[in-house]
Amino acid sequence: MTQDVKLIQLLSDGRFHSGEELGSILGVSRAAVWKMLRSLAALGLCVQAVPAKGYRLQEPLELLDGALIQSILSPSAKPLLSELELLLTVDSTNRHAQRAAVQGARSGYACIAEHQSAGRGRRGRAWVSPFGANLYLSVYRRFHLSLAALAGLSLAVGVAVLKALHRADLSGVGLKWPNDILWEGRKLGGVLVELTGEASGPCDVVVGVGLNVRMPRGAGVEIDQPWVDVHTIAGGCSVSRNRLCGLVLQELLIGLEDFEQFGFERFRADWLRWDLTKDKEVELRLNDKVVYGRALGIDSSGALLVEEGGTVHAYNAGEVTLRARDDTVA
Ligand code: BTN
């Protein structure tokens, strides 16, 4: 364990600790403690310094705990995980998982980070990833399927995350095609699936899930769309990040295995159950045009069905916006 992690652990209770106490536990001078505390600010951690009291974190933290997360996995999910790597900070867990795969990590490798310095969303967006506040999780898996057979995988991952959220008793959460996780029109989480491989397979897939758990207000202002976090949905009750992480990992591992065996058909009914756009007027932004119509769910491959002037078209790509009755967008 690095000194930085030890220091964060000592401060994670949110109580005051003197520089002297921290220095003696870590075996370093008070000046070295001060330097380390300054480096925590670079991770987005807010450390308060109060004369005669010492240092404390503005908010207590529940640090990620690999053993606790793995203890949540069922006997059928455990063998599907080849390794779980915990990272203090990383550019992006998806990038890290891709690098791990290139370096020989086995299918079923997963990584979780406390902080991402360059978290990535879909369509080239940034994913705001402050320290210790949310979930940033990626799983690498090799599929013995063709690229075409993997159509619908990103929707299946959305279904897996929704199952985990329901197991965590979070209600009112749904999916906006293909896999945006929303609550009352606000973004709770997202899925980034990245594939490499031959058209005929096998394909290496990295599935990344980001879930806002308790977004600090200062970080939330950086998000360029309406957002929400688990803490708000749970009515201000604190929800364990480790439990949520275990539940999401559990459903992901099982979901990816089911996808390999049964394909998207296995997930379609659940996706439709949680479809937030069904029968709603939508705007679909494609690369070269914008389509307006009524969303009619998805077809057997996961393509979005939109009725435009009496004709139904299936779309494999695009950005959906819900058009509310008063013509404002949600
Ligand atoms: C979206 O834009 O809706 C997708 C967001 C996906 C974010 C997650 S966080 C873990 C993983 N690592 C990344 O860099 N992105 C994904």
GROMACS .gro file of C-alpha atoms and ligand atoms in nm:
model
  346
    1MET     CA    1   0.000   0.000   0.000
    2THR     CA    2   0.142   0.339  -0.093
    3GLN     CA    3   0.185   0.617   0.163
    4ASP     CA    4  -0.083   0.819  -0.019
    5VAL     CA    5  -0.340   0.541   0.026
    6LYS     CA    6  -0.246   0.505   0.394
    7LEU     CA    7  -0.289   0.879   0.442
    8ILE     CA    8  -0.630   0.878   0.270
    9GLN     CA    9  -0.734   0.582   0.484
   10LEU     CA   10  -0.634   0.767   0.800
   11LEU     CA   11  -0.835   1.071   0.692
   12SER     CA   12  -1.133   0.875   0.554
   13ASP     CA   13  -1.321   0.899   0.889
   14GLY     CA   14  -1.371   1.273   0.829
   15ARG     CA   15  -1.229   1.355   1.177
   16PHE     CA   16  -0.939   1.584   1.262
   17HIS     CA   17  -0.586   1.436   1.275
   18SER     CA   18  -0.282   1.637   1.375
   19GLY     CA   19   0.020   1.656   1.147
   20GLU     CA   20   0.223   1.500   1.427
   21GLU     CA   21  -0.013   1.199   1.457
   22LEU     CA   22  -0.023   1.144   1.081
   23GLY     CA   23   0.356   1.177   1.057
   24SER     CA   24   0.421   0.929   1.335
   25ILE     CA   25   0.182   0.665   1.189
   26LEU     CA   26   0.327   0.706   0.841
   27GLY     CA   27   0.685   0.731   0.969
   28VAL     CA   28   0.754   1.064   0.798
   29SER     CA   29   0.813   1.425   0.907
   30ARG     CA   30   0.533   1.682   0.946
   31ALA     CA   31   0.672   1.866   0.646
   32ALA     CA   32   0.642   1.544   0.442
   33VAL     CA   33   0.280   1.504   0.562
   34TRP     CA   34   0.206   1.858   0.445
   35LYS     CA   35   0.351   1.781   0.104
   36MET     CA   36   0.146   1.461   0.076
   37LEU     CA   37  -0.171   1.645   0.179
   38ARG     CA   38  -0.113   1.896  -0.100
   39SER     CA   39  -0.085   1.612  -0.350
   40LEU     CA   40  -0.430   1.488  -0.241
   41ALA     CA   41  -0.579   1.814  -0.365
   42ALA     CA   42  -0.467   1.716  -0.716
   43LEU     CA   43  -0.702   1.415  -0.688
   44GLY     CA   44  -0.989   1.648  -0.607
   45LEU     CA   45  -0.990   1.568  -0.234
   46CYS     CA   46  -1.072   1.864  -0.016
   47VAL     CA   47  -0.857   1.867   0.298
   48GLN     CA   48  -0.934   2.128   0.564
   49ALA     CA   49  -0.650   2.256   0.782
   50VAL     CA   50  -0.754   2.408   1.115
   51PRO     CA   51  -0.492   2.549   1.355
   52ALA     CA   52  -0.461   2.348   1.681
   53LYS     CA   53  -0.694   2.076   1.546
   54GLY     CA   54  -0.515   1.941   1.243
   55TYR     CA   55  -0.639   1.813   0.912
   56ARG     CA   56  -0.959   1.648   0.801
   57LEU     CA   57  -1.143   1.561   0.483
   58GLN     CA   58  -1.445   1.780   0.415
   59GLU     CA   59  -1.657   1.463   0.368
   60PRO     CA   60  -1.588   1.118   0.519
   61LEU     CA   61  -1.502   0.859   0.255
   62GLU     CA   62  -1.587   0.494   0.206
   63LEU     CA   63  -1.281   0.367   0.023
   64LEU     CA   64  -1.317   0.080  -0.221
   65ASP     CA   65  -1.244  -0.257  -0.065
   66GLY     CA   66  -1.168  -0.544  -0.304
   67ALA     CA   67  -1.239  -0.821  -0.051
   68LEU     CA   68  -1.575  -0.668   0.041
   69ILE     CA   69  -1.671  -0.623  -0.324
   70GLN     CA   70  -1.581  -0.982  -0.408
   71SER     CA   71  -1.771  -1.114  -0.105
   72ILE     CA   72  -2.091  -0.988  -0.271
   73LEU     CA   73  -2.039  -1.204  -0.581
   74SER     CA   74  -2.252  -1.518  -0.604
   75PRO     CA   75  -2.094  -1.863  -0.647
   76SER     CA   76  -2.192  -1.852  -1.017
   77ALA     CA   77  -2.036  -1.507  -1.073
   78LYS     CA   78  -1.708  -1.565  -0.884
   79PRO     CA   79  -1.548  -1.798  -1.141
   80LEU     CA   80  -1.625  -1.543  -1.417
   81LEU     CA   81  -1.390  -1.290  -1.253
   82SER     CA   82  -1.024  -1.360  -1.333
   83GLU     CA   83  -0.883  -1.062  -1.141
   84LEU     CA   84  -1.009  -0.748  -0.967
   85GLU     CA   85  -0.761  -0.460  -0.964
   86LEU     CA   86  -0.818  -0.158  -0.742
   87LEU     CA   87  -0.663   0.168  -0.859
   88LEU     CA   88  -0.621   0.487  -0.663
   89THR     CA   89  -0.608   0.701  -0.973
   90VAL     CA   90  -0.592   0.622  -1.343
   91ASP     CA   91  -0.653   0.807  -1.670
   92SER     CA   92  -0.956   0.591  -1.754
   93THR     CA   93  -1.049   0.244  -1.628
   94ASN     CA   94  -1.148   0.150  -1.984
   95ARG     CA   95  -0.805   0.250  -2.112
   96HIS     CA   96  -0.641   0.067  -1.821
   97ALA     CA   97  -0.840  -0.251  -1.895
   98GLN     CA   98  -0.747  -0.228  -2.265
   99ARG     CA   99  -0.379  -0.199  -2.173
  100ALA     CA  100  -0.413  -0.489  -1.930
  101ALA     CA  101  -0.570  -0.704  -2.204
  102VAL     CA  102  -0.284  -0.622  -2.443
  103GLN     CA  103  -0.039  -0.718  -2.168
  104GLY     CA  104  -0.204  -1.057  -2.126
  105ALA     CA  105  -0.477  -1.012  -1.864
  106ARG     CA  106  -0.724  -1.298  -1.881
  107SER     CA  107  -1.084  -1.262  -1.992
  108GLY     CA  108  -1.287  -1.165  -1.686
  109TYR     CA  109  -1.036  -0.905  -1.565
  110ALA     CA  110  -1.197  -0.606  -1.389
  111CYS     CA  111  -1.062  -0.279  -1.254
  112ILE     CA  112  -1.215  -0.008  -1.037
  113ALA     CA  113  -1.067   0.332  -0.962
  114GLU     CA  114  -1.120   0.587  -0.688
  115HIS     CA  115  -1.046   0.863  -0.940
  116GLN     CA  116  -1.013   0.903  -1.316
  117SER     CA  117  -0.803   1.188  -1.451
  118ALA     CA  118  -0.937   1.146  -1.807
  119GLY     CA  119  -1.266   0.955  -1.765
  120ARG     CA  120  -1.434   0.904  -2.100
  121GLY     CA  121  -1.800   0.911  -2.195
  122ARG     CA  122  -1.967   0.819  -2.521
  123ARG     CA  123  -1.931   1.036  -2.830
  124GLY     CA  124  -1.597   1.179  -2.717
  125ARG     CA  125  -1.737   1.339  -2.402
  126ALA     CA  126  -1.547   1.359  -2.074
  127TRP     CA  127  -1.680   1.165  -1.773
  128VAL     CA  128  -1.649   1.369  -1.453
  129SER     CA  129  -1.471   1.138  -1.207
  130PRO     CA  130  -1.389   1.296  -0.867
  131PHE     CA  131  -1.206   1.092  -0.602
  132GLY     CA  132  -1.391   0.844  -0.381
  133ALA     CA  133  -1.735   0.967  -0.478
  134ASN     CA  134  -1.871   0.746  -0.755
  135LEU     CA  135  -1.818   0.417  -0.936
  136TYR     CA  136  -1.575   0.384  -1.225
  137LEU     CA  137  -1.559   0.019  -1.323
  138SER     CA  138  -1.437  -0.166  -1.633
  139VAL     CA  139  -1.446  -0.534  -1.726
  140TYR     CA  140  -1.248  -0.697  -2.006
  141ARG     CA  141  -1.394  -1.004  -2.171
  142ARG     CA  142  -1.307  -1.205  -2.482
  143PHE     CA  143  -1.616  -1.306  -2.682
  144HIS     CA  144  -1.606  -1.594  -2.926
  145LEU     CA  145  -1.865  -1.418  -3.137
  146SER     CA  146  -1.852  -1.212  -3.456
  147LEU     CA  147  -1.864  -0.832  -3.441
  148ALA     CA  148  -2.215  -0.847  -3.589
  149ALA     CA  149  -2.331  -1.083  -3.312
  150LEU     CA  150  -2.217  -0.826  -3.056
  151ALA     CA  151  -2.476  -0.573  -3.173
  152GLY     CA  152  -2.693  -0.514  -2.872
  153LEU     CA  153  -2.417  -0.584  -2.619
  154SER     CA  154  -2.412  -0.225  -2.495
  155LEU     CA  155  -2.789  -0.243  -2.435
  156ALA     CA  156  -2.742  -0.572  -2.249
  157VAL     CA  157  -2.488  -0.400  -2.024
  158GLY     CA  158  -2.744  -0.127  -1.950
  159VAL     CA  159  -2.987  -0.402  -1.844
  160ALA     CA  160  -2.722  -0.555  -1.616
  161VAL     CA  161  -2.665  -0.220  -1.443
  162LEU     CA  162  -3.039  -0.165  -1.402
  163LYS     CA  163  -3.072  -0.509  -1.238
  164ALA     CA  164  -2.799  -0.411  -0.992
  165LEU     CA  165  -2.971  -0.079  -0.914
  166HIS     CA  166  -3.299  -0.258  -0.849
  167ARG     CA  167  -3.124  -0.503  -0.618
  168ALA     CA  168  -2.997  -0.194  -0.434
  169ASP     CA  169  -3.364  -0.084  -0.396
  170LEU     CA  170  -3.329   0.219  -0.621
  171SER     CA  171  -3.657   0.268  -0.798
  172GLY     CA  172  -3.766   0.500  -1.078
  173VAL     CA  173  -3.447   0.439  -1.275
  174GLY     CA  174  -3.471   0.353  -1.645
  175LEU     CA  175  -3.287   0.335  -1.977
  176LYS     CA  176  -3.267   0.577  -2.267
  177TRP     CA  177  -3.145   0.411  -2.586
  178PRO     CA  178  -2.893   0.272  -2.614
  179ASN     CA  179  -2.779   0.260  -2.252
  180ASP     CA  180  -2.810   0.593  -2.070
  181ILE     CA  181  -2.916   0.534  -1.711
  182LEU     CA  182  -3.163   0.803  -1.611
  183TRP     CA  183  -3.380   0.904  -1.320
  184GLU     CA  184  -3.646   1.170  -1.377
  185GLY     CA  185  -3.471   1.283  -1.695
  186ARG     CA  186  -3.137   1.324  -1.519
  187LYS     CA  187  -2.831   1.117  -1.591
  188LEU     CA  188  -2.735   0.872  -1.316
  189GLY     CA  189  -2.486   0.663  -1.508
  190GLY     CA  190  -2.354   0.559  -1.842
  191VAL     CA  191  -2.195   0.268  -2.024
  192LEU     CA  192  -1.901   0.278  -2.263
  193VAL     CA  193  -1.840  -0.044  -2.460
  194GLU     CA  194  -1.524  -0.066  -2.670
  195LEU     CA  195  -1.456  -0.355  -2.907
  196THR     CA  196  -1.157  -0.479  -3.102
  197GLY     CA  197  -1.122  -0.794  -3.311
  198GLU     CA  198  -1.181  -0.962  -3.641
  199ALA     CA  199  -1.522  -0.928  -3.807
  200SER     CA  200  -1.569  -1.302  -3.767
  201GLY     CA  201  -1.443  -1.302  -3.404
  202PRO     CA  202  -1.308  -1.355  -3.149
  203CYS     CA  203  -1.357  -1.001  -3.016
  204ASP     CA  204  -1.199  -0.833  -2.717
  205VAL     CA  205  -1.447  -0.615  -2.536
  206VAL     CA  206  -1.401  -0.363  -2.256
  207VAL     CA  207  -1.719  -0.263  -2.081
  208GLY     CA  208  -1.700   0.052  -1.871
  209VAL     CA  209  -1.968   0.160  -1.626
  210GLY     CA  210  -1.981   0.498  -1.456
  211LEU     CA  211  -2.237   0.558  -1.183
  212ASN     CA  212  -2.281   0.880  -0.987
  213VAL     CA  213  -2.303   0.772  -0.623
  214ARG     CA  214  -2.240   1.087  -0.421
  215MET     CA  215  -2.119   1.356  -0.655
  216PRO     CA  216  -1.956   1.649  -0.472
  217ARG     CA  217  -2.128   1.972  -0.571
  218GLY     CA  218  -1.802   2.126  -0.689
  219ALA     CA  219  -1.749   1.841  -0.936
  220GLY     CA  220  -2.114   1.833  -1.043
  221VAL     CA  221  -2.092   2.181  -1.192
  222GLU     CA  222  -1.853   2.041  -1.453
  223ILE     CA  223  -2.121   1.807  -1.594
  224ASP     CA  224  -2.277   1.946  -1.911
  225GLN     CA  225  -2.620   1.784  -1.874
  226PRO     CA  226  -2.881   1.737  -1.599
  227TRP     CA  227  -2.750   1.473  -1.359
  228VAL     CA  228  -2.841   1.296  -1.039
  229ASP     CA  229  -2.663   1.065  -0.796
  230VAL     CA  230  -2.762   0.754  -0.598
  231HIS     CA  231  -2.747   0.952  -0.272
  232THR     CA  232  -3.021   1.188  -0.397
  233ILE     CA  233  -3.241   0.906  -0.530
  234ALA     CA  234  -3.208   0.727  -0.195
  235GLY     CA  235  -3.350   1.037  -0.025
  236GLY     CA  236  -3.020   1.147   0.122
  237CYS     CA  237  -2.949   0.810   0.289
  238SER     CA  238  -2.592   0.696   0.249
  239VAL     CA  239  -2.555   0.401   0.013
  240SER     CA  240  -2.243   0.184   0.031
  241ARG     CA  241  -2.021   0.227  -0.274
  242ASN     CA  242  -1.865  -0.114  -0.210
  243ARG     CA  243  -2.205  -0.285  -0.204
  244LEU     CA  244  -2.316  -0.105  -0.520
  245CYS     CA  245  -1.989  -0.195  -0.687
  246GLY     CA  246  -2.031  -0.562  -0.589
  247LEU     CA  247  -2.387  -0.568  -0.721
  248VAL     CA  248  -2.290  -0.403  -1.052
  249LEU     CA  249  -1.991  -0.635  -1.096
  250GLN     CA  250  -2.209  -0.937  -1.017
  251GLU     CA  251  -2.472  -0.846  -1.278
  252LEU     CA  252  -2.207  -0.750  -1.535
  253LEU     CA  253  -2.019  -1.079  -1.507
  254ILE     CA  254  -2.339  -1.282  -1.534
  255GLY     CA  255  -2.478  -1.054  -1.808
  256LEU     CA  256  -2.165  -1.086  -2.024
  257GLU     CA  257  -2.169  -1.464  -1.984
  258ASP     CA  258  -2.539  -1.479  -2.074
  259PHE     CA  259  -2.477  -1.260  -2.377
  260GLU     CA  260  -2.209  -1.497  -2.504
  261GLN     CA  261  -2.442  -1.795  -2.461
  262PHE     CA  262  -2.782  -1.657  -2.555
  263GLY     CA  263  -2.725  -1.326  -2.738
  264PHE     CA  264  -2.930  -1.008  -2.705
  265GLU     CA  265  -3.266  -1.187  -2.714
  266ARG     CA  266  -3.210  -1.283  -2.349
  267PHE     CA  267  -3.209  -0.911  -2.250
  268ARG     CA  268  -3.468  -0.762  -2.482
  269ALA     CA  269  -3.772  -0.797  -2.256
  270ASP     CA  270  -3.591  -0.638  -1.961
  271TRP     CA  271  -3.463  -0.355  -2.180
  272LEU     CA  272  -3.820  -0.285  -2.300
  273ARG     CA  273  -3.945  -0.298  -1.940
  274TRP     CA  274  -3.706  -0.018  -1.847
  275ASP     CA  275  -3.737   0.177  -2.174
  276LEU     CA  276  -3.798   0.543  -2.089
  277THR     CA  277  -3.869   0.653  -2.446
  278LYS     CA  278  -4.135   0.399  -2.542
  279ASP     CA  279  -4.417   0.572  -2.733
  280LYS     CA  280  -4.259   0.912  -2.668
  281GLU     CA  281  -4.179   1.177  -2.923
  282VAL     CA  282  -3.802   1.180  -2.971
  283GLU     CA  283  -3.533   1.357  -3.163
  284LEU     CA  284  -3.254   1.132  -3.294
  285ARG     CA  285  -2.932   1.305  -3.391
  286LEU     CA  286  -2.736   1.116  -3.655
  287ASN     CA  287  -2.403   1.221  -3.804
  288ASP     CA  288  -2.559   1.387  -4.105
  289LYS     CA  289  -2.920   1.460  -4.007
  290VAL     CA  290  -3.175   1.484  -3.729
  291VAL     CA  291  -3.478   1.254  -3.725
  292TYR     CA  292  -3.805   1.336  -3.544
  293GLY     CA  293  -4.057   1.067  -3.464
  294ARG     CA  294  -4.216   0.835  -3.209
  295ALA     CA  295  -3.992   0.580  -3.038
  296LEU     CA  296  -4.135   0.226  -3.061
  297GLY     CA  297  -3.881   0.032  -2.859
  298ILE     CA  298  -3.611  -0.185  -3.014
  299ASP     CA  299  -3.585  -0.472  -3.261
  300SER     CA  300  -3.427  -0.812  -3.198
  301SER     CA  301  -3.074  -0.674  -3.252
  302GLY     CA  302  -3.122  -0.376  -3.020
  303ALA     CA  303  -3.171  -0.117  -3.297
  304LEU     CA  304  -3.400   0.174  -3.203
  305LEU     CA  305  -3.736   0.174  -3.385
  306VAL     CA  306  -3.869   0.517  -3.476
  307GLU     CA  307  -4.198   0.585  -3.653
  308GLU     CA  308  -4.166   0.880  -3.888
  309GLY     CA  309  -4.477   0.979  -4.082
  310GLY     CA  310  -4.631   0.632  -4.066
  311THR     CA  311  -4.312   0.441  -4.155
  312VAL     CA  312  -4.099   0.259  -3.900
  313HIS     CA  313  -3.720   0.281  -3.936
  314ALA     CA  314  -3.453   0.097  -3.733
  315TYR     CA  315  -3.145   0.293  -3.623
  316ASN     CA  316  -2.817   0.148  -3.498
  317ALA     CA  317  -2.654   0.476  -3.396
  318GLY     CA  318  -2.744   0.826  -3.287
  319GLU     CA  319  -2.817   1.039  -2.983
  320VAL     CA  320  -3.176   1.035  -2.855
  321THR     CA  321  -3.341   1.333  -2.691
  322LEU     CA  322  -3.685   1.305  -2.541
  323ARG     CA  323  -3.923   1.576  -2.655
  324ALA     CA  324  -4.163   1.669  -2.377
  325ARG     CA  325  -4.525   1.772  -2.455
  326ASP     CA  326  -4.451   2.143  -2.422
  327ASP     CA  327  -4.168   2.087  -2.672
  328THR     CA  328  -3.890   2.140  -2.419
  329VAL     CA  329  -3.624   1.871  -2.428
  330ALA     CA  330  -3.548   1.643  -2.135
  331BTN     C1  331  -2.163   0.779  -2.123
  331BTN     O1  332  -2.119   0.880  -2.181
  331BTN     O2  333  -2.282   0.768  -2.097
  331BTN     C2  334  -2.070   0.666  -2.087
  331BTN     C3  335  -1.993   0.694  -1.961
  331BTN     C4  336  -1.900   0.581  -1.921
  331BTN     C5  337  -1.812   0.620  -1.806
  331BTN     C6  338  -1.733   0.503  -1.755
  331BTN     S1  339  -1.652   0.537  -1.602
  331BTN     C7  340  -1.566   0.386  -1.613
  331BTN     C8  341  -1.523   0.372  -1.758
  331BTN     N1  342  -1.399   0.443  -1.781
  331BTN     C9  343  -1.415   0.547  -1.863
  331BTN     O3  344  -1.325   0.624  -1.898
  331BTN     N2  345  -1.543   0.556  -1.902
  331BTN    C10  346  -1.623   0.450  -1.845
   0.00000   0.00000   0.00000
